[in-house]
mmCIF file of C-alpha atoms in Angstrom:
data_model
loop_
_atom_site.group_PDB
_atom_site.id
_atom_site.type_symbol
_atom_site.label_atom_id
_atom_site.label_comp_id
_atom_site.label_asym_id
_atom_site.label_seq_id
_atom_site.Cartn_x
_atom_site.Cartn_y
_atom_site.Cartn_z
ATOM 1 C CA UNK A 179 -14.118 -0.461 -21.501
ATOM 2 C CA UNK A 180 -13.095 3.115 -20.808
ATOM 3 C CA UNK A 181 -9.885 3.731 -18.950
ATOM 4 C CA UNK A 182 -9.968 5.449 -15.585
ATOM 5 C CA UNK A 183 -8.328 8.520 -17.119
ATOM 6 C CA UNK A 184 -10.826 8.740 -19.976
ATOM 7 C CA UNK A 185 -13.697 8.475 -17.483
ATOM 8 C CA UNK A 186 -12.064 11.212 -15.398
ATOM 9 C CA UNK A 187 -11.795 13.467 -18.453
ATOM 10 C CA UNK A 188 -15.464 12.907 -19.303
ATOM 11 C CA UNK A 189 -16.550 13.601 -15.728
ATOM 12 C CA UNK A 190 -14.466 16.780 -15.638
ATOM 13 C CA UNK A 191 -15.729 17.908 -19.046
ATOM 14 C CA UNK A 192 -19.329 17.426 -18.009
ATOM 15 C CA UNK A 193 -18.754 19.442 -14.846
ATOM 16 C CA UNK A 194 -17.057 22.275 -16.755
ATOM 17 C CA UNK A 195 -19.643 22.259 -19.584
ATOM 18 C CA UNK A 196 -22.417 22.489 -16.984
ATOM 19 C CA UNK A 197 -20.682 25.335 -15.181
ATOM 20 C CA UNK A 198 -19.412 27.391 -18.129
ATOM 21 C CA UNK A 199 -21.361 26.101 -21.115
ATOM 22 C CA UNK A 200 -19.944 24.380 -24.174
ATOM 23 C CA UNK A 201 -18.600 27.336 -26.146
ATOM 24 C CA UNK A 202 -16.702 29.148 -23.352
ATOM 25 C CA UNK A 203 -15.060 25.907 -22.202
ATOM 26 C CA UNK A 204 -11.496 25.212 -23.310
ATOM 27 C CA UNK A 205 -9.521 21.965 -23.188
ATOM 28 C CA UNK A 206 -7.338 23.685 -20.570
ATOM 29 C CA UNK A 207 -10.402 24.017 -18.309
ATOM 30 C CA UNK A 208 -11.221 20.328 -18.682
ATOM 31 C CA UNK A 209 -7.620 19.262 -18.037
ATOM 32 C CA UNK A 210 -7.426 21.458 -14.947
ATOM 33 C CA UNK A 211 -10.704 20.069 -13.581
ATOM 34 C CA UNK A 212 -9.499 16.507 -14.245
ATOM 35 C CA UNK A 213 -6.140 17.237 -12.610
ATOM 36 C CA UNK A 214 -4.170 16.170 -15.678
ATOM 37 C CA UNK A 215 -1.983 17.810 -18.305
ATOM 38 C CA UNK A 216 -3.697 19.283 -21.359
ATOM 39 C CA UNK A 217 -1.755 16.910 -23.609
ATOM 40 C CA UNK A 218 -3.235 13.932 -21.774
ATOM 41 C CA UNK A 219 -6.723 14.990 -22.876
ATOM 42 C CA UNK A 220 -5.548 14.776 -26.487
ATOM 43 C CA UNK A 221 -4.404 11.189 -25.955
ATOM 44 C CA UNK A 222 -8.077 10.277 -25.507
ATOM 45 C CA UNK A 223 -10.000 12.899 -27.496
ATOM 46 C CA UNK A 224 -9.323 14.819 -30.701
ATOM 47 C CA UNK A 225 -10.935 18.014 -29.479
ATOM 48 C CA UNK A 226 -13.680 19.502 -27.334
ATOM 49 C CA UNK A 227 -16.409 18.464 -29.771
ATOM 50 C CA UNK A 228 -15.339 14.809 -29.651
ATOM 51 C CA UNK A 229 -15.539 14.957 -25.845
ATOM 52 C CA UNK A 230 -19.028 16.359 -26.247
ATOM 53 C CA UNK A 231 -20.009 13.514 -28.602
ATOM 54 C CA UNK A 232 -18.751 10.980 -26.040
ATOM 55 C CA UNK A 233 -20.842 12.639 -23.319
ATOM 56 C CA UNK A 234 -23.910 12.782 -25.534
ATOM 57 C CA UNK A 235 -23.402 9.104 -26.335
ATOM 58 C CA UNK A 236 -23.218 8.323 -22.606
ATOM 59 C CA UNK A 237 -26.420 10.216 -21.801
ATOM 60 C CA UNK A 238 -28.332 8.769 -24.734
ATOM 61 C CA UNK A 239 -27.337 5.299 -23.517
ATOM 62 C CA UNK A 240 -28.738 6.229 -20.121
ATOM 63 C CA UNK A 241 -31.951 7.489 -21.743
ATOM 64 C CA UNK A 242 -32.276 4.230 -23.692
ATOM 65 C CA UNK A 243 -31.946 2.265 -20.450
ATOM 66 C CA UNK A 244 -34.666 4.371 -18.843
ATOM 67 C CA UNK A 245 -36.925 4.003 -21.888
ATOM 68 C CA UNK A 246 -36.471 0.229 -22.016
ATOM 69 C CA UNK A 247 -37.286 -0.071 -18.297
ATOM 70 C CA UNK A 248 -40.452 2.020 -18.681
ATOM 71 C CA UNK A 249 -41.442 0.064 -21.791
ATOM 72 C CA UNK A 250 -41.496 -3.174 -19.750
ATOM 73 C CA UNK A 251 -43.718 -1.770 -16.999
ATOM 74 C CA UNK A 252 -47.163 -3.297 -16.607
ATOM 75 C CA UNK A 253 -49.173 -0.105 -16.902
ATOM 76 C CA UNK A 254 -51.196 1.632 -19.577
ATOM 77 C CA UNK A 255 -49.485 3.276 -22.530
ATOM 78 C CA UNK A 256 -50.507 6.838 -21.655
ATOM 79 C CA UNK A 257 -48.890 6.486 -18.219
ATOM 80 C CA UNK A 258 -45.745 5.049 -19.810
ATOM 81 C CA UNK A 259 -45.526 7.923 -22.273
ATOM 82 C CA UNK A 260 -46.217 10.541 -19.602
ATOM 83 C CA UNK A 261 -43.439 9.048 -17.499
ATOM 84 C CA UNK A 262 -41.079 9.006 -20.486
ATOM 85 C CA UNK A 263 -41.895 12.673 -21.133
ATOM 86 C CA UNK A 264 -41.395 13.694 -17.490
ATOM 87 C CA UNK A 265 -38.291 11.632 -16.806
ATOM 88 C CA UNK A 266 -36.752 12.309 -20.210
ATOM 89 C CA UNK A 267 -37.188 16.063 -19.777
ATOM 90 C CA UNK A 268 -35.852 15.852 -16.229
ATOM 91 C CA UNK A 269 -32.888 13.675 -17.233
ATOM 92 C CA UNK A 270 -31.746 16.102 -19.894
ATOM 93 C CA UNK A 271 -32.556 19.277 -17.939
ATOM 94 C CA UNK A 272 -29.583 18.503 -15.689
ATOM 95 C CA UNK A 273 -27.307 18.895 -18.700
ATOM 96 C CA UNK A 274 -28.453 22.201 -20.186
ATOM 97 C CA UNK A 275 -24.946 23.659 -20.361
ATOM 98 C CA UNK A 276 -23.863 20.732 -22.481
ATOM 99 C CA UNK A 277 -26.521 20.856 -25.132
ATOM 100 C CA UNK A 278 -25.740 23.600 -27.641
ATOM 101 C CA UNK A 279 -24.918 20.834 -30.111
ATOM 102 C CA UNK A 280 -28.435 19.447 -29.868
ATOM 103 C CA UNK A 281 -29.216 22.181 -32.368
ATOM 104 C CA UNK A 282 -26.539 21.249 -34.859
ATOM 105 C CA UNK A 283 -27.756 23.898 -37.287
ATOM 106 C CA UNK A 284 -26.355 26.551 -34.922
ATOM 107 C CA UNK A 285 -22.821 25.243 -35.060
ATOM 108 C CA UNK A 286 -20.108 25.053 -37.633
ATOM 109 C CA UNK A 287 -19.001 21.480 -37.005
ATOM 110 C CA UNK A 288 -16.245 19.804 -38.902
ATOM 111 C CA UNK A 289 -17.164 17.019 -41.307
ATOM 112 C CA UNK A 290 -15.258 14.670 -39.017
ATOM 113 C CA UNK A 291 -17.438 15.493 -36.001
ATOM 114 C CA UNK A 292 -20.608 15.320 -38.087
ATOM 115 C CA UNK A 293 -19.518 11.845 -39.198
ATOM 116 C CA UNK A 294 -18.912 10.876 -35.568
ATOM 117 C CA UNK A 295 -22.385 12.135 -34.649
ATOM 118 C CA UNK A 296 -23.899 10.118 -37.512
ATOM 119 C CA UNK A 297 -21.982 6.985 -36.544
ATOM 120 C CA UNK A 298 -22.393 7.105 -32.747
ATOM 121 C CA UNK A 299 -25.452 9.219 -32.012
ATOM 122 C CA UNK A 300 -27.872 8.671 -34.890
ATOM 123 C CA UNK A 301 -28.270 4.905 -34.192
ATOM 124 C CA UNK A 302 -29.119 5.664 -30.559
ATOM 125 C CA UNK A 303 -31.722 8.235 -31.535
ATOM 126 C CA UNK A 304 -33.120 5.747 -34.049
ATOM 127 C CA UNK A 305 -33.343 3.143 -31.280
ATOM 128 C CA UNK A 306 -35.220 5.610 -29.066
ATOM 129 C CA UNK A 307 -37.658 6.414 -31.895
ATOM 130 C CA UNK A 308 -38.184 2.696 -32.598
ATOM 131 C CA UNK A 309 -38.873 1.974 -28.913
ATOM 132 C CA UNK A 310 -41.342 4.842 -28.737
ATOM 133 C CA UNK A 311 -43.038 3.539 -31.894
ATOM 134 C CA UNK A 312 -43.353 0.104 -30.247
ATOM 135 C CA UNK A 313 -45.068 1.684 -27.244
ATOM 136 C CA UNK A 314 -47.438 3.586 -29.539
ATOM 137 C CA UNK A 315 -48.219 0.387 -31.478
ATOM 138 C CA UNK A 316 -48.983 -1.305 -28.153
ATOM 139 C CA UNK A 317 -51.385 1.534 -27.347
ATOM 140 C CA UNK A 318 -53.060 1.224 -30.754
ATOM 141 C CA UNK A 319 -53.384 -2.545 -30.356
ATOM 142 C CA UNK A 320 -54.892 -2.139 -26.856
ATOM 143 C CA UNK A 321 -57.234 0.608 -28.132
ATOM 144 C CA UNK A 322 -55.644 3.117 -25.740
ATOM 145 C CA UNK A 323 -54.556 5.259 -28.686
ATOM 146 C CA UNK A 324 -56.260 5.900 -31.969
ATOM 147 C CA UNK A 325 -54.770 4.427 -35.110
ATOM 148 C CA UNK A 326 -51.899 6.633 -36.259
ATOM 149 C CA UNK A 327 -48.557 6.192 -37.982
ATOM 150 C CA UNK A 328 -46.615 4.930 -34.944
ATOM 151 C CA UNK A 329 -43.225 6.039 -36.260
ATOM 152 C CA UNK A 330 -44.451 9.554 -36.998
ATOM 153 C CA UNK A 331 -46.103 9.672 -33.571
ATOM 154 C CA UNK A 332 -42.805 8.583 -32.029
ATOM 155 C CA UNK A 333 -40.889 11.319 -33.879
ATOM 156 C CA UNK A 334 -43.374 13.938 -32.708
ATOM 157 C CA UNK A 335 -43.271 12.623 -29.149
ATOM 158 C CA UNK A 336 -39.450 12.594 -29.148
ATOM 159 C CA UNK A 337 -39.490 16.207 -30.365
ATOM 160 C CA UNK A 338 -41.887 17.114 -27.564
ATOM 161 C CA UNK A 339 -39.589 15.604 -24.931
ATOM 162 C CA UNK A 340 -36.814 17.717 -26.413
ATOM 163 C CA UNK A 341 -39.045 20.808 -26.264
ATOM 164 C CA UNK A 342 -39.928 19.953 -22.660
ATOM 165 C CA UNK A 343 -36.234 19.748 -21.836
ATOM 166 C CA UNK A 344 -35.379 22.974 -23.652
ATOM 167 C CA UNK A 345 -38.309 24.771 -22.034
ATOM 168 C CA UNK A 346 -37.356 23.719 -18.519
ATOM 169 C CA UNK A 347 -33.650 24.318 -19.105
ATOM 170 C CA UNK A 348 -33.782 27.707 -20.790
ATOM 171 C CA UNK A 349 -37.132 29.105 -19.687
ATOM 172 C CA UNK A 350 -37.856 27.671 -16.224
ATOM 173 C CA UNK A 351 -41.227 29.397 -16.131
ATOM 174 C CA UNK A 352 -42.270 27.075 -18.982
ATOM 175 C CA UNK A 353 -41.583 23.977 -16.875
ATOM 176 C CA UNK A 354 -45.074 24.489 -15.472
ATOM 177 C CA UNK A 355 -46.359 24.111 -19.015
ATOM 178 C CA UNK A 356 -45.297 20.472 -19.342
ATOM 179 C CA UNK A 357 -48.807 19.241 -18.478
ATOM 180 C CA UNK A 358 -50.176 21.426 -21.267
ATOM 181 C CA UNK A 359 -47.582 20.097 -23.703
ATOM 182 C CA UNK A 360 -48.557 16.515 -22.822
ATOM 183 C CA UNK A 361 -52.272 17.331 -23.133
ATOM 184 C CA UNK A 362 -51.754 18.768 -26.606
ATOM 185 C CA UNK A 363 -49.963 15.569 -27.652
ATOM 186 C CA UNK A 364 -52.448 13.154 -26.120
ATOM 187 C CA UNK A 365 -55.680 15.043 -26.754
ATOM 188 C CA UNK A 366 -54.859 17.354 -29.646
ATOM 189 C CA UNK A 367 -55.990 20.911 -30.244
ATOM 190 C CA UNK A 368 -59.366 20.087 -31.723
ATOM 191 C CA UNK A 369 -62.302 20.889 -29.408
ATOM 192 C CA UNK A 370 -64.265 17.883 -28.134
#
């Protein structure tokens, strides 16, 4: 269980990342927001990137909870997936200042942080993909979806939720396009 101070640091970091963005934020900013000494932050976290990984871990856990709740709903698969798309995009759009590391290729991360991402974050993303694949398999079984590779469909769908989030976060005018994005996924680009 996290200590009260660690939780306070994470809450402060999230607030500062949202306000200033990841790159302009310094540990000093986080410490000041948390009302603690800079050295105290280092008792709990190695650096700013490890704080980020802890926050990403927290939000992915929240997303998994949401996904599992939607998965259990007694409704058709298309409605479940539409809800996952909408709520997933909405959930992550609140954290746009925190997500430069979502595109890891844009960052020079240390091997240590990359290892931490692989150890903590990759299993959560894998769990999300597996849950999405289960929903797709349910849709195939119920003849709501055509027969496809469920895992590949889940990867594509996960990528679309990410695109929906990025679109709404960085190009708000594209938020209106989310229905079109969903239609392309569910109905394809081939004319009827």
